[in-house]
Amino acid sequence: MRLLITQLSRFGLVGSVGLVIDVVIFNILRTTILAPEVLHEGPVLAKVASTAVAIVANWLGNRYWTFRRTKLQHPVREGLKFGLVSLGGILIGLSCLVVSHYVLGFTSLLADNISSNVIGLVLGTVFRFWGYRTWVFVQEPLNDEPLVAAPTAAAPATAPATGAALGTPERAIGPAGLSPLHRVQAISPVENRAHRND
């Protein structure tokens, strides 16, 4: 639970920096070269550009601070996963902007900011944190303590050699696990004298 709270707080701080970057770039583009009076799709393109820059800043902050205690996966694989989750967040924010600006007809600068940088941002942030934590940065946390090898079970005792392993037919093996020849050789001298006296 403490790890989750730490990650949430750091994710929030990184996201705040990304939000500032996103809002500043969006408004600069939205009021200049990508204004709707200049280009009909200007607000959407401005949002795509500003979010793309913010995503790069968010990746750096989340990779090297929020989720820094997770092992780095293959850089290309992790980058693709991060990009896909971020794309999902972009689509959520863009959907809010498109619905507000083009469907509901709220075309003012304030309305565009509320739809994209408030409603879209909140929904996109929830989606991104969930995606980063459950799919992108899911490696086992690094442990600074040395690993201790678990004790291994003792090796099972080997079974006594069978007749097949000694090169004798299995049927020649007696109840003691030895062939008749081996049993004779294993009899002690005292037992030999007892047999001769009989």
PDB file of N, CA and C in Angstrom, residues 25-88:
ATOM      1  N   ILE A  25       1.884  24.580 -24.429  1.00  0.00           N
ATOM      2  CA  ILE A  25       2.074  24.365 -25.872  1.00  0.00           C
ATOM      3  C   ILE A  25       0.734  24.400 -26.611  1.00  0.00           C
ATOM      4  N   PHE A  26      -0.295  23.786 -26.002  1.00  0.00           N
ATOM      5  CA  PHE A  26      -1.618  23.772 -26.642  1.00  0.00           C
ATOM      6  C   PHE A  26      -2.123  25.194 -26.875  1.00  0.00           C
ATOM      7  N   ASN A  27      -2.024  26.045 -25.848  1.00  0.00           N
ATOM      8  CA  ASN A  27      -2.565  27.398 -25.993  1.00  0.00           C
ATOM      9  C   ASN A  27      -1.739  28.257 -26.932  1.00  0.00           C
ATOM     10  N   ILE A  28      -0.434  28.041 -26.939  1.00  0.00           N
ATOM     11  CA  ILE A  28       0.393  28.787 -27.898  1.00  0.00           C
ATOM     12  C   ILE A  28       0.007  28.429 -29.322  1.00  0.00           C
ATOM     13  N   LEU A  29      -0.098  27.126 -29.587  1.00  0.00           N
ATOM     14  CA  LEU A  29      -0.467  26.694 -30.938  1.00  0.00           C
ATOM     15  C   LEU A  29      -1.913  27.059 -31.268  1.00  0.00           C
ATOM     16  N   ARG A  30      -2.799  26.915 -30.282  1.00  0.00           N
ATOM     17  CA  ARG A  30      -4.246  27.158 -30.495  1.00  0.00           C
ATOM     18  C   ARG A  30      -4.541  28.626 -30.792  1.00  0.00           C
ATOM     19  N   THR A  31      -3.699  29.511 -30.315  1.00  0.00           N
ATOM     20  CA  THR A  31      -3.948  30.941 -30.532  1.00  0.00           C
ATOM     21  C   THR A  31      -3.078  31.533 -31.643  1.00  0.00           C
ATOM     22  N   THR A  32      -2.215  30.716 -32.244  1.00  0.00           N
ATOM     23  CA  THR A  32      -1.336  31.250 -33.297  1.00  0.00           C
ATOM     24  C   THR A  32      -1.519  30.461 -34.596  1.00  0.00           C
ATOM     25  N   ILE A  33      -0.574  29.603 -34.893  1.00  0.00           N
ATOM     26  CA  ILE A  33      -0.562  28.968 -36.212  1.00  0.00           C
ATOM     27  C   ILE A  33      -1.625  27.878 -36.380  1.00  0.00           C
ATOM     28  N   LEU A  34      -2.197  27.372 -35.256  1.00  0.00           N
ATOM     29  CA  LEU A  34      -3.231  26.341 -35.354  1.00  0.00           C
ATOM     30  C   LEU A  34      -4.571  26.830 -34.809  1.00  0.00           C
ATOM     31  N   ALA A  35      -4.801  28.119 -34.888  1.00  0.00           N
ATOM     32  CA  ALA A  35      -6.098  28.670 -34.485  1.00  0.00           C
ATOM     33  C   ALA A  35      -7.171  28.177 -35.451  1.00  0.00           C
ATOM     34  N   PRO A  36      -8.402  27.989 -34.983  1.00  0.00           N
ATOM     35  CA  PRO A  36      -9.459  27.496 -35.886  1.00  0.00           C
ATOM     36  C   PRO A  36      -9.758  28.454 -37.033  1.00  0.00           C
ATOM     37  N   GLU A  37      -9.437  29.744 -36.864  1.00  0.00           N
ATOM     38  CA  GLU A  37      -9.627  30.683 -37.972  1.00  0.00           C
ATOM     39  C   GLU A  37      -8.602  30.465 -39.067  1.00  0.00           C
ATOM     40  N   VAL A  38      -7.446  29.921 -38.692  1.00  0.00           N
ATOM     41  CA  VAL A  38      -6.392  29.651 -39.663  1.00  0.00           C
ATOM     42  C   VAL A  38      -6.574  28.267 -40.281  1.00  0.00           C
ATOM     43  N   LEU A  39      -6.864  27.294 -39.437  1.00  0.00           N
ATOM     44  CA  LEU A  39      -7.020  25.908 -39.873  1.00  0.00           C
ATOM     45  C   LEU A  39      -8.194  25.295 -39.129  1.00  0.00           C
ATOM     46  N   HIS A  40      -9.129  24.736 -39.867  1.00  0.00           N
ATOM     47  CA  HIS A  40     -10.349  24.205 -39.243  1.00  0.00           C
ATOM     48  C   HIS A  40     -10.037  23.142 -38.195  1.00  0.00           C
ATOM     49  N   GLU A  41      -9.078  22.265 -38.472  1.00  0.00           N
ATOM     50  CA  GLU A  41      -8.711  21.195 -37.529  1.00  0.00           C
ATOM     51  C   GLU A  41      -7.613  21.642 -36.567  1.00  0.00           C
ATOM     52  N   GLY A  42      -7.371  22.943 -36.496  1.00  0.00           N
ATOM     53  CA  GLY A  42      -6.282  23.464 -35.687  1.00  0.00           C
ATOM     54  C   GLY A  42      -6.299  23.039 -34.231  1.00  0.00           C
ATOM     55  N   PRO A  43      -7.444  23.132 -33.521  1.00  0.00           N
ATOM     56  CA  PRO A  43      -7.437  22.743 -32.114  1.00  0.00           C
ATOM     57  C   PRO A  43      -7.044  21.288 -31.882  1.00  0.00           C
ATOM     58  N   VAL A  44      -7.496  20.408 -32.772  1.00  0.00           N
ATOM     59  CA  VAL A  44      -7.150  18.984 -32.618  1.00  0.00           C
ATOM     60  C   VAL A  44      -5.663  18.777 -32.865  1.00  0.00           C
ATOM     61  N   LEU A  45      -5.119  19.397 -33.905  1.00  0.00           N
ATOM     62  CA  LEU A  45      -3.690  19.257 -34.190  1.00  0.00           C
ATOM     63  C   LEU A  45      -2.843  19.871 -33.072  1.00  0.00           C
ATOM     64  N   ALA A  46      -3.308  20.986 -32.520  1.00  0.00           N
ATOM     65  CA  ALA A  46      -2.583  21.608 -31.411  1.00  0.00           C
ATOM     66  C   ALA A  46      -2.550  20.672 -30.207  1.00  0.00           C
ATOM     67  N   LYS A  47      -3.673  19.996 -29.972  1.00  0.00           N
ATOM     68  CA  LYS A  47      -3.728  19.068 -28.844  1.00  0.00           C
ATOM     69  C   LYS A  47      -2.831  17.853 -29.070  1.00  0.00           C
ATOM     70  N   VAL A  48      -2.789  17.359 -30.289  1.00  0.00           N
ATOM     71  CA  VAL A  48      -1.911  16.225 -30.599  1.00  0.00           C
ATOM     72  C   VAL A  48      -0.455  16.609 -30.369  1.00  0.00           C
ATOM     73  N   ALA A  49      -0.048  17.781 -30.861  1.00  0.00           N
ATOM     74  CA  ALA A  49       1.339  18.214 -30.718  1.00  0.00           C
ATOM     75  C   ALA A  49       1.705  18.446 -29.259  1.00  0.00           C
ATOM     76  N   SER A  50       0.844  19.129 -28.519  1.00  0.00           N
ATOM     77  CA  SER A  50       1.165  19.427 -27.119  1.00  0.00           C
ATOM     78  C   SER A  50       1.204  18.152 -26.277  1.00  0.00           C
ATOM     79  N   THR A  51       0.299  17.229 -26.559  1.00  0.00           N
ATOM     80  CA  THR A  51       0.286  15.975 -25.791  1.00  0.00           C
ATOM     81  C   THR A  51       1.494  15.123 -26.113  1.00  0.00           C
ATOM     82  N   ALA A  52       1.939  15.136 -27.355  1.00  0.00           N
ATOM     83  CA  ALA A  52       3.115  14.348 -27.732  1.00  0.00           C
ATOM     84  C   ALA A  52       4.355  14.821 -26.979  1.00  0.00           C
ATOM     85  N   VAL A  53       4.522  16.132 -26.873  1.00  0.00           N
ATOM     86  CA  VAL A  53       5.666  16.658 -26.123  1.00  0.00           C
ATOM     87  C   VAL A  53       5.541  16.305 -24.643  1.00  0.00           C
ATOM     88  N   ALA A  54       4.332  16.423 -24.104  1.00  0.00           N
ATOM     89  CA  ALA A  54       4.117  16.102 -22.694  1.00  0.00           C
ATOM     90  C   ALA A  54       4.366  14.622 -22.416  1.00  0.00           C
ATOM     91  N   ILE A  55       4.051  13.766 -23.381  1.00  0.00           N
ATOM     92  CA  ILE A  55       4.256  12.325 -23.199  1.00  0.00           C
ATOM     93  C   ILE A  55       5.735  12.013 -23.041  1.00  0.00           C
ATOM     94  N   VAL A  56       6.575  12.656 -23.833  1.00  0.00           N
ATOM     95  CA  VAL A  56       8.015  12.429 -23.715  1.00  0.00           C
ATOM     96  C   VAL A  56       8.495  12.824 -22.319  1.00  0.00           C
ATOM     97  N   ALA A  57       8.026  13.969 -21.839  1.00  0.00           N
ATOM     98  CA  ALA A  57       8.407  14.411 -20.490  1.00  0.00           C
ATOM     99  C   ALA A  57       7.871  13.444 -19.438  1.00  0.00           C
ATOM    100  N   ASN A  58       6.655  12.963 -19.631  1.00  0.00           N
ATOM    101  CA  ASN A  58       6.074  12.009 -18.685  1.00  0.00           C
ATOM    102  C   ASN A  58       6.831  10.693 -18.674  1.00  0.00           C
ATOM    103  N   TRP A  59       7.268  10.231 -19.840  1.00  0.00           N
ATOM    104  CA  TRP A  59       8.007   8.969 -19.876  1.00  0.00           C
ATOM    105  C   TRP A  59       9.314   9.093 -19.095  1.00  0.00           C
ATOM    106  N   LEU A  60      10.022  10.185 -19.311  1.00  0.00           N
ATOM    107  CA  LEU A  60      11.282  10.381 -18.590  1.00  0.00           C
ATOM    108  C   LEU A  60      11.050  10.413 -17.083  1.00  0.00           C
ATOM    109  N   GLY A  61      10.038  11.158 -16.651  1.00  0.00           N
ATOM    110  CA  GLY A  61       9.758  11.258 -15.222  1.00  0.00           C
ATOM    111  C   GLY A  61       9.292   9.950 -14.613  1.00  0.00           C
ATOM    112  N   ASN A  62       8.422   9.242 -15.316  1.00  0.00           N
ATOM    113  CA  ASN A  62       7.899   7.982 -14.777  1.00  0.00           C
ATOM    114  C   ASN A  62       8.924   6.862 -14.827  1.00  0.00           C
ATOM    115  N   ARG A  63       9.704   6.826 -15.899  1.00  0.00           N
ATOM    116  CA  ARG A  63      10.688   5.746 -16.012  1.00  0.00           C
ATOM    117  C   ARG A  63      11.787   5.891 -14.967  1.00  0.00           C
ATOM    118  N   TYR A  64      12.273   7.099 -14.781  1.00  0.00           N
ATOM    119  CA  TYR A  64      13.445   7.302 -13.937  1.00  0.00           C
ATOM    120  C   TYR A  64      13.128   7.852 -12.543  1.00  0.00           C
ATOM    121  N   TRP A  65      11.821   7.995 -12.228  1.00  0.00           N
ATOM    122  CA  TRP A  65      11.491   8.446 -10.878  1.00  0.00           C
ATOM    123  C   TRP A  65      10.301   7.678 -10.299  1.00  0.00           C
ATOM    124  N   THR A  66       9.132   7.764 -10.947  1.00  0.00           N
ATOM    125  CA  THR A  66       7.950   7.107 -10.388  1.00  0.00           C
ATOM    126  C   THR A  66       8.135   5.605 -10.267  1.00  0.00           C
ATOM    127  N   PHE A  67       8.564   4.985 -11.368  1.00  0.00           N
ATOM    128  CA  PHE A  67       8.719   3.527 -11.393  1.00  0.00           C
ATOM    129  C   PHE A  67      10.191   3.139 -11.510  1.00  0.00           C
ATOM    130  N   ARG A  68      11.059   3.909 -10.878  1.00  0.00           N
ATOM    131  CA  ARG A  68      12.492   3.660 -11.034  1.00  0.00           C
ATOM    132  C   ARG A  68      12.934   2.362 -10.375  1.00  0.00           C
ATOM    133  N   ARG A  69      12.159   1.828  -9.425  1.00  0.00           N
ATOM    134  CA  ARG A  69      12.543   0.607  -8.738  1.00  0.00           C
ATOM    135  C   ARG A  69      12.099  -0.642  -9.490  1.00  0.00           C
ATOM    136  N   THR A  70      11.595  -0.470 -10.672  1.00  0.00           N
ATOM    137  CA  THR A  70      11.272  -1.625 -11.502  1.00  0.00           C
ATOM    138  C   THR A  70      12.374  -1.808 -12.531  1.00  0.00           C
ATOM    139  N   LYS A  71      12.659  -3.044 -12.832  1.00  0.00           N
ATOM    140  CA  LYS A  71      13.733  -3.340 -13.781  1.00  0.00           C
ATOM    141  C   LYS A  71      13.352  -2.852 -15.170  1.00  0.00           C
ATOM    142  N   LEU A  72      14.343  -2.358 -15.861  1.00  0.00           N
ATOM    143  CA  LEU A  72      14.127  -1.886 -17.225  1.00  0.00           C
ATOM    144  C   LEU A  72      13.952  -3.075 -18.148  1.00  0.00           C
ATOM    145  N   GLN A  73      12.842  -3.094 -18.865  1.00  0.00           N
ATOM    146  CA  GLN A  73      12.628  -4.129 -19.858  1.00  0.00           C
ATOM    147  C   GLN A  73      13.472  -3.789 -21.093  1.00  0.00           C
ATOM    148  N   HIS A  74      13.284  -4.555 -22.138  1.00  0.00           N
ATOM    149  CA  HIS A  74      13.928  -4.201 -23.401  1.00  0.00           C
ATOM    150  C   HIS A  74      13.440  -2.800 -23.778  1.00  0.00           C
ATOM    151  N   PRO A  75      14.344  -1.856 -24.048  1.00  0.00           N
ATOM    152  CA  PRO A  75      13.919  -0.466 -24.277  1.00  0.00           C
ATOM    153  C   PRO A  75      12.868  -0.309 -25.365  1.00  0.00           C
ATOM    154  N   VAL A  76      13.003  -1.050 -26.462  1.00  0.00           N
ATOM    155  CA  VAL A  76      12.032  -0.911 -27.550  1.00  0.00           C
ATOM    156  C   VAL A  76      10.668  -1.420 -27.104  1.00  0.00           C
ATOM    157  N   ARG A  77      10.653  -2.580 -26.427  1.00  0.00           N
ATOM    158  CA  ARG A  77       9.379  -3.146 -25.976  1.00  0.00           C
ATOM    159  C   ARG A  77       8.691  -2.228 -24.975  1.00  0.00           C
ATOM    160  N   GLU A  78       9.471  -1.735 -24.022  1.00  0.00           N
ATOM    161  CA  GLU A  78       8.888  -0.848 -23.016  1.00  0.00           C
ATOM    162  C   GLU A  78       8.420   0.452 -23.652  1.00  0.00           C
ATOM    163  N   GLY A  79       9.197   0.963 -24.602  1.00  0.00           N
ATOM    164  CA  GLY A  79       8.793   2.190 -25.277  1.00  0.00           C
ATOM    165  C   GLY A  79       7.508   2.021 -26.060  1.00  0.00           C
ATOM    166  N   LEU A  80       7.355   0.861 -26.721  1.00  0.00           N
ATOM    167  CA  LEU A  80       6.127   0.611 -27.477  1.00  0.00           C
ATOM    168  C   LEU A  80       4.926   0.515 -26.548  1.00  0.00           C
ATOM    169  N   LYS A  81       5.101  -0.178 -25.423  1.00  0.00           N
ATOM    170  CA  LYS A  81       4.002  -0.285 -24.458  1.00  0.00           C
ATOM    171  C   LYS A  81       3.626   1.093 -23.914  1.00  0.00           C
ATOM    172  N   PHE A  82       4.651   1.868 -23.566  1.00  0.00           N
ATOM    173  CA  PHE A  82       4.390   3.216 -23.039  1.00  0.00           C
ATOM    174  C   PHE A  82       3.670   4.056 -24.094  1.00  0.00           C
ATOM    175  N   GLY A  83       4.112   3.931 -25.348  1.00  0.00           N
ATOM    176  CA  GLY A  83       3.483   4.691 -26.418  1.00  0.00           C
ATOM    177  C   GLY A  83       2.026   4.312 -26.631  1.00  0.00           C
ATOM    178  N   LEU A  84       1.728   3.007 -26.531  1.00  0.00           N
ATOM    179  CA  LEU A  84       0.347   2.572 -26.724  1.00  0.00           C
ATOM    180  C   LEU A  84      -0.565   3.080 -25.612  1.00  0.00           C
ATOM    181  N   VAL A  85      -0.091   2.987 -24.373  1.00  0.00           N
ATOM    182  CA  VAL A  85      -0.897   3.491 -23.260  1.00  0.00           C
ATOM    183  C   VAL A  85      -1.069   5.003 -23.380  1.00  0.00           C
ATOM    184  N   SER A  86      -0.006   5.696 -23.747  1.00  0.00           N
ATOM    185  CA  SER A  86      -0.091   7.148 -23.908  1.00  0.00           C
ATOM    186  C   SER A  86      -1.036   7.511 -25.043  1.00  0.00           C
ATOM    187  N   LEU A  87      -1.006   6.716 -26.115  1.00  0.00           N
ATOM    188  CA  LEU A  87      -1.928   6.950 -27.230  1.00  0.00           C
ATOM    189  C   LEU A  87      -3.371   6.808 -26.768  1.00  0.00           C
ATOM    190  N   GLY A  88      -3.609   5.815 -25.908  1.00  0.00           N
ATOM    191  CA  GLY A  88      -4.957   5.680 -25.359  1.00  0.00           C
ATOM    192  C   GLY A  88      -5.367   6.915 -24.575  1.00  0.00           C
TER     193      GLY A  88
END
